[in-house]
Amino acid sequence: MRKIPRVHLGLLFAPLVAWSAVTAESNAQTSVEHATRKPVVIELFTSEGCSSCPPADVLLQELEAHQPIAGAQIIAIEEHVDYWNHDGWIDPYSSAEWTKRQETYASLLKQDPYTPEIVVDGRSQFVGSNAGQAAAEIEKASNAVKTEVSISTAQPDAQGSQRFKVMVGKLAGSKTDDSAEVWIAVTEDGLHSSVSLGENAGHVLHHTATLRSLHKIGVADAKAAETSFTGAPVVNLNSHWDLNNVHVTVFVQEKKSREILGAASTKIKG
């Protein structure tokens, strides 16, 4: 596995200082203006065992919290890979499943996976602490044609689980030789670790939108004139999760190109 060289913190925080001025204006926007924002899925592949990753973690937190890109509703997903676990610290949020997902993206560019890495809407991949490129790619993705996706909560299915209603409109921007898979992801904000070993030993690391579960719930019908998919998936809620910090996101992703055509997210309140 290739490891990206250390990234100077100044490269990250200089753009964030500029964004702070945008935040006040963004917070003052009307609900109508917010409704015009298009969903853009930002995946960050990271690890608590990688000393280059904390700046990227902070960047993702800023993007999700402040939504600084006009026209974009940023949906963050932080995926902790497991290939750093042999360097002294075992990341408690890491999963071989998230590593495999990153490897699928890397195979499109014929490169090795690395951390930190951001993938925007499955279309662009770059170093995860590059705030300038993140802003440019998010803006570009927000201008793309989007498939309409909606998700809403239904009645609780059983103790410890929640049912949702999912609808995907007519596929937009899909390829005729590909299939559009529908995925449901559960993320949790507010997680943190006091790292005692490895490259980040002695540091307390904070996370946002940490991926807890990811499942395919179906395939959208490319021939449908209006609604290409409807479903009522059930999400099992782990008793260790803080439900006040849990989000459930549905996104439509092409199987071969890995491009995300549309997405929607909702929050669970405990």
Short mmCIF file of C-alpha atoms in Angstrom, two decimals:
data_model
loop_
_atom_site.label_atom_id
_atom_site.label_comp_id
_atom_site.label_asym_id
_atom_site.label_seq_id
_atom_site.Cartn_x
_atom_site.Cartn_y
_atom_site.Cartn_z
CA MET A 1 0.00 0.00 0.00
CA ARG A 2 1.39 3.40 -0.97
CA LYS A 3 1.54 6.09 1.68
CA ILE A 4 1.29 9.76 0.78
CA PRO A 5 4.12 12.04 2.04
CA ARG A 6 3.38 14.38 4.91
CA VAL A 7 1.24 17.40 4.00
CA HIS A 8 2.10 20.81 5.45
CA LEU A 9 -0.73 22.11 7.66
CA GLY A 10 -0.59 25.50 6.01
CA LEU A 11 -1.87 24.03 2.78
CA LEU A 12 -4.99 22.98 4.61
CA PHE A 13 -5.76 25.89 6.89
CA ALA A 14 -5.13 28.77 4.49
CA PRO A 15 -8.22 27.94 2.40
CA LEU A 16 -10.24 27.31 5.56
CA VAL A 17 -9.51 30.82 6.79
CA ALA A 18 -10.95 32.14 3.55
CA TRP A 19 -13.99 29.93 3.99
CA SER A 20 -14.74 31.35 7.44
CA ALA A 21 -15.99 34.53 5.80
CA VAL A 22 -18.29 32.46 3.60
CA THR A 23 -19.75 30.61 6.56
CA ALA A 24 -21.57 33.61 8.04
CA GLU A 25 -23.20 34.35 4.72
CA SER A 26 -24.05 30.67 4.24
CA ASN A 27 -25.74 30.47 7.63
CA ALA A 28 -27.91 33.44 6.70
CA GLN A 29 -29.29 31.84 3.56
CA THR A 30 -33.02 31.18 3.37
CA SER A 31 -34.52 27.70 3.39
CA VAL A 32 -35.44 28.21 -0.28
CA GLU A 33 -31.81 28.80 -1.19
CA HIS A 34 -30.74 25.72 0.76
CA ALA A 35 -33.32 23.68 -1.13
CA THR A 36 -31.57 24.51 -4.40
CA ARG A 37 -28.32 22.93 -3.24
CA LYS A 38 -27.45 19.68 -5.01
CA PRO A 39 -26.15 16.73 -2.97
CA VAL A 40 -22.46 15.91 -3.41
CA VAL A 41 -21.02 12.84 -1.67
CA ILE A 42 -17.52 13.33 -0.24
CA GLU A 43 -15.75 10.11 0.78
CA LEU A 44 -12.58 10.46 2.85
CA PHE A 45 -10.38 7.37 3.19
CA THR A 46 -8.38 7.85 6.36
CA SER A 47 -6.73 6.08 9.29
CA GLU A 48 -5.85 6.93 12.88
CA GLY A 49 -2.50 5.26 12.24
CA CYS A 50 -1.50 7.74 9.54
CA SER A 51 0.10 11.02 10.64
CA SER A 52 -0.92 12.71 7.37
CA CYS A 53 -4.60 12.04 8.00
CA PRO A 54 -5.62 14.43 10.84
CA PRO A 55 -5.51 17.54 8.59
CA ALA A 56 -7.80 15.75 6.13
CA ASP A 57 -10.12 14.76 8.98
CA VAL A 58 -10.34 18.45 9.96
CA LEU A 59 -11.05 19.45 6.38
CA LEU A 60 -13.95 17.00 6.17
CA GLN A 61 -15.33 18.34 9.45
CA GLU A 62 -15.20 21.90 8.09
CA LEU A 63 -16.88 20.91 4.83
CA GLU A 64 -19.74 19.13 6.56
CA ALA A 65 -20.26 21.68 9.34
CA HIS A 66 -20.05 24.89 7.29
CA GLN A 67 -21.22 23.78 3.82
CA PRO A 68 -18.99 26.48 2.25
CA ILE A 69 -19.54 25.67 -1.44
CA ALA A 70 -22.50 27.56 -2.90
CA GLY A 71 -24.91 25.23 -4.67
CA ALA A 72 -23.59 22.07 -2.98
CA GLN A 73 -25.12 20.06 -0.15
CA ILE A 74 -22.04 18.22 1.07
CA ILE A 75 -22.75 14.71 2.35
CA ALA A 76 -19.65 13.47 4.16
CA ILE A 77 -18.63 9.83 4.62
CA GLU A 78 -15.40 9.10 6.50
CA GLU A 79 -14.09 5.58 5.79
CA HIS A 80 -11.29 4.22 7.97
CA VAL A 81 -9.10 1.71 6.13
CA ASP A 82 -7.29 -1.13 7.90
CA TYR A 83 -3.91 -1.30 6.14
CA TRP A 84 -2.27 0.98 8.71
CA ASN A 85 -3.24 -1.26 11.62
CA HIS A 86 0.07 -3.14 11.50
CA ASP A 87 2.07 0.02 12.36
CA GLY A 88 1.39 -0.03 16.09
CA TRP A 89 -2.13 1.38 16.44
CA ILE A 90 -5.32 -0.49 15.54
CA ASP A 91 -7.90 2.02 14.35
CA PRO A 92 -11.14 1.10 16.18
CA TYR A 93 -13.23 2.40 13.27
CA SER A 94 -11.31 0.65 10.52
CA SER A 95 -12.71 -2.08 8.32
CA ALA A 96 -11.39 -4.33 5.57
CA GLU A 97 -14.67 -3.56 3.81
CA TRP A 98 -13.78 0.13 3.53
CA THR A 99 -10.29 -0.82 2.31
CA LYS A 100 -11.87 -2.95 -0.41
CA ARG A 101 -14.10 -0.06 -1.43
CA GLN A 102 -11.07 2.20 -1.78
CA GLU A 103 -9.24 -0.46 -3.78
CA THR A 104 -12.14 -0.49 -6.25
CA TYR A 105 -11.74 3.26 -6.77
CA ALA A 106 -7.95 2.93 -7.08
CA SER A 107 -8.29 0.24 -9.74
CA LEU A 108 -10.01 2.75 -12.04
CA LEU A 109 -6.83 4.85 -12.03
CA LYS A 110 -4.54 1.80 -11.92
CA GLN A 111 -2.90 3.04 -8.71
CA ASP A 112 -2.36 1.82 -5.17
CA PRO A 113 -4.66 3.02 -2.38
CA TYR A 114 -3.27 5.73 -0.11
CA THR A 115 -4.31 7.90 2.80
CA PRO A 116 -5.65 10.45 3.13
CA GLU A 117 -7.71 10.35 -0.06
CA ILE A 118 -10.93 12.14 -0.99
CA VAL A 119 -13.30 10.86 -3.64
CA VAL A 120 -15.99 13.30 -4.82
CA ASP A 121 -19.20 11.73 -6.15
CA GLY A 122 -17.11 8.74 -7.25
CA ARG A 123 -15.76 10.89 -10.11
CA SER A 124 -12.51 12.46 -8.87
CA GLN A 125 -9.78 11.23 -6.52
CA PHE A 126 -7.06 13.33 -4.87
CA VAL A 127 -5.05 13.90 -1.69
CA GLY A 128 -7.54 14.31 1.14
CA SER A 129 -5.98 17.41 2.72
CA ASN A 130 -6.00 19.48 -0.48
CA ALA A 131 -8.69 22.04 0.41
CA GLY A 132 -8.37 23.98 -2.84
CA GLN A 133 -8.92 20.94 -5.02
CA ALA A 134 -11.74 19.78 -2.77
CA ALA A 135 -13.55 23.08 -3.26
CA ALA A 136 -13.07 22.96 -7.03
CA GLU A 137 -14.23 19.35 -7.39
CA ILE A 138 -17.26 19.86 -5.12
CA GLU A 139 -18.32 22.89 -7.13
CA LYS A 140 -17.88 20.94 -10.36
CA ALA A 141 -19.92 18.03 -9.00
CA SER A 142 -22.70 20.34 -7.85
CA ASN A 143 -23.12 21.55 -11.43
CA ALA A 144 -23.60 18.03 -12.80
CA VAL A 145 -27.00 16.56 -13.63
CA LYS A 146 -28.35 14.70 -10.58
CA THR A 147 -30.76 11.83 -10.12
CA GLU A 148 -33.50 12.70 -7.64
CA VAL A 149 -33.25 10.67 -4.43
CA SER A 150 -35.35 10.91 -1.28
CA ILE A 151 -35.19 9.18 2.10
CA SER A 152 -37.55 9.54 5.04
CA THR A 153 -38.14 7.67 8.28
CA ALA A 154 -41.07 5.31 8.64
CA GLN A 155 -42.42 3.73 11.80
CA PRO A 156 -39.81 1.93 13.92
CA ASP A 157 -39.57 -1.64 12.61
CA ALA A 158 -38.63 -3.21 15.93
CA GLN A 159 -36.62 -2.43 19.00
CA GLY A 160 -33.11 -1.51 17.86
CA SER A 161 -34.03 -0.96 14.21
CA GLN A 162 -35.54 1.73 12.01
CA ARG A 163 -37.34 1.44 8.68
CA PHE A 164 -36.93 4.06 5.96
CA LYS A 165 -38.76 4.98 2.78
CA VAL A 166 -36.46 5.39 -0.21
CA MET A 167 -37.36 6.70 -3.65
CA VAL A 168 -35.12 7.18 -6.68
CA GLY A 169 -36.45 9.18 -9.62
CA LYS A 170 -35.64 8.70 -13.29
CA LEU A 171 -31.94 8.02 -13.73
CA ALA A 172 -30.02 11.05 -14.96
CA GLY A 173 -26.51 10.87 -16.36
CA SER A 174 -26.38 7.06 -16.30
CA LYS A 175 -24.57 4.98 -18.90
CA THR A 176 -26.37 2.40 -21.02
CA ASP A 177 -23.71 -0.27 -20.40
CA ASP A 178 -23.69 0.16 -16.60
CA SER A 179 -26.04 -0.61 -13.72
CA ALA A 180 -27.11 1.88 -11.06
CA GLU A 181 -26.91 0.32 -7.61
CA VAL A 182 -28.73 1.81 -4.64
CA TRP A 183 -26.76 1.89 -1.36
CA ILE A 184 -27.63 2.86 2.19
CA ALA A 185 -24.90 4.12 4.53
CA VAL A 186 -24.99 4.81 8.27
CA THR A 187 -22.52 7.37 9.65
CA GLU A 188 -21.90 8.75 13.12
CA ASP A 189 -20.53 12.16 14.09
CA GLY A 190 -18.60 13.02 17.24
CA LEU A 191 -16.36 9.97 17.52
CA HIS A 192 -12.84 10.39 18.88
CA SER A 193 -9.81 8.42 20.06
CA SER A 194 -6.89 9.02 22.38
CA VAL A 195 -4.13 7.42 20.33
CA SER A 196 -1.35 5.83 22.37
CA LEU A 197 0.70 4.06 19.70
CA GLY A 198 1.81 4.52 16.11
CA GLU A 199 2.42 7.74 14.16
CA ASN A 200 -0.28 9.72 16.01
CA ALA A 201 0.69 8.60 19.52
CA GLY A 202 -0.17 11.19 22.15
CA HIS A 203 -2.88 12.87 20.09
CA VAL A 204 -6.65 12.95 20.51
CA LEU A 205 -8.25 12.54 17.09
CA HIS A 206 -11.78 13.74 16.33
CA HIS A 207 -13.96 12.45 13.50
CA THR A 208 -17.12 13.30 11.62
CA ALA A 209 -19.48 11.14 9.56
CA THR A 210 -17.58 7.95 10.42
CA LEU A 211 -18.96 5.08 8.37
CA ARG A 212 -20.66 2.46 10.53
CA SER A 213 -22.42 0.30 7.95
CA LEU A 214 -22.92 0.16 4.19
CA HIS A 215 -25.32 -2.11 2.29
CA LYS A 216 -26.69 -2.39 -1.22
CA ILE A 217 -30.49 -2.33 -1.17
CA GLY A 218 -31.26 -2.72 -4.84
CA VAL A 219 -30.70 -1.68 -8.43
CA ALA A 220 -32.49 1.21 -10.13
CA ASP A 221 -34.42 0.51 -13.34
CA ALA A 222 -32.72 2.42 -16.12
CA LYS A 223 -35.81 2.09 -18.33
CA ALA A 224 -38.22 3.64 -15.83
CA ALA A 225 -39.83 6.84 -17.08
CA GLU A 226 -40.33 8.33 -13.62
CA THR A 227 -39.48 6.33 -10.49
CA SER A 228 -36.57 3.95 -11.02
CA PHE A 229 -36.51 2.47 -7.50
CA THR A 230 -38.57 2.35 -4.33
CA GLY A 231 -37.69 0.50 -1.16
CA ALA A 232 -38.26 0.26 2.57
CA PRO A 233 -34.89 -0.79 4.01
CA VAL A 234 -34.42 -1.52 7.70
CA VAL A 235 -31.34 -0.19 9.49
CA ASN A 236 -30.17 -2.03 12.59
CA LEU A 237 -29.16 0.51 15.23
CA ASN A 238 -26.21 -0.53 17.37
CA SER A 239 -26.72 0.18 21.06
CA HIS A 240 -23.22 1.72 21.20
CA TRP A 241 -24.10 4.43 18.69
CA ASP A 242 -25.17 7.88 19.83
CA LEU A 243 -28.38 8.16 17.81
CA ASN A 244 -28.35 11.95 18.14
CA ASN A 245 -25.23 11.89 15.94
CA VAL A 246 -26.30 9.27 13.40
CA HIS A 247 -27.10 10.03 9.76
CA VAL A 248 -28.52 7.65 7.16
CA THR A 249 -27.58 8.33 3.55
CA VAL A 250 -28.87 6.74 0.36
CA PHE A 251 -26.91 7.11 -2.85
CA VAL A 252 -27.10 5.73 -6.37
CA GLN A 253 -23.75 4.55 -7.75
CA GLU A 254 -22.88 2.98 -11.07
CA LYS A 255 -21.30 -0.42 -10.62
CA LYS A 256 -18.53 -0.09 -13.20
CA SER A 257 -17.75 3.62 -13.46
CA ARG A 258 -18.31 4.15 -9.68
CA GLU A 259 -19.90 7.53 -10.43
CA ILE A 260 -22.55 8.60 -7.91
CA LEU A 261 -25.66 9.83 -9.74
CA GLY A 262 -27.63 11.15 -6.78
CA ALA A 263 -27.95 11.03 -3.01
CA ALA A 264 -30.04 12.06 -0.01
CA SER A 265 -29.44 12.02 3.73
CA THR A 266 -31.48 12.20 6.91
CA LYS A 267 -30.68 12.30 10.60
CA ILE A 268 -31.80 9.90 13.29
CA LYS A 269 -32.77 11.48 16.59
CA GLY A 270 -32.42 9.29 19.66
#
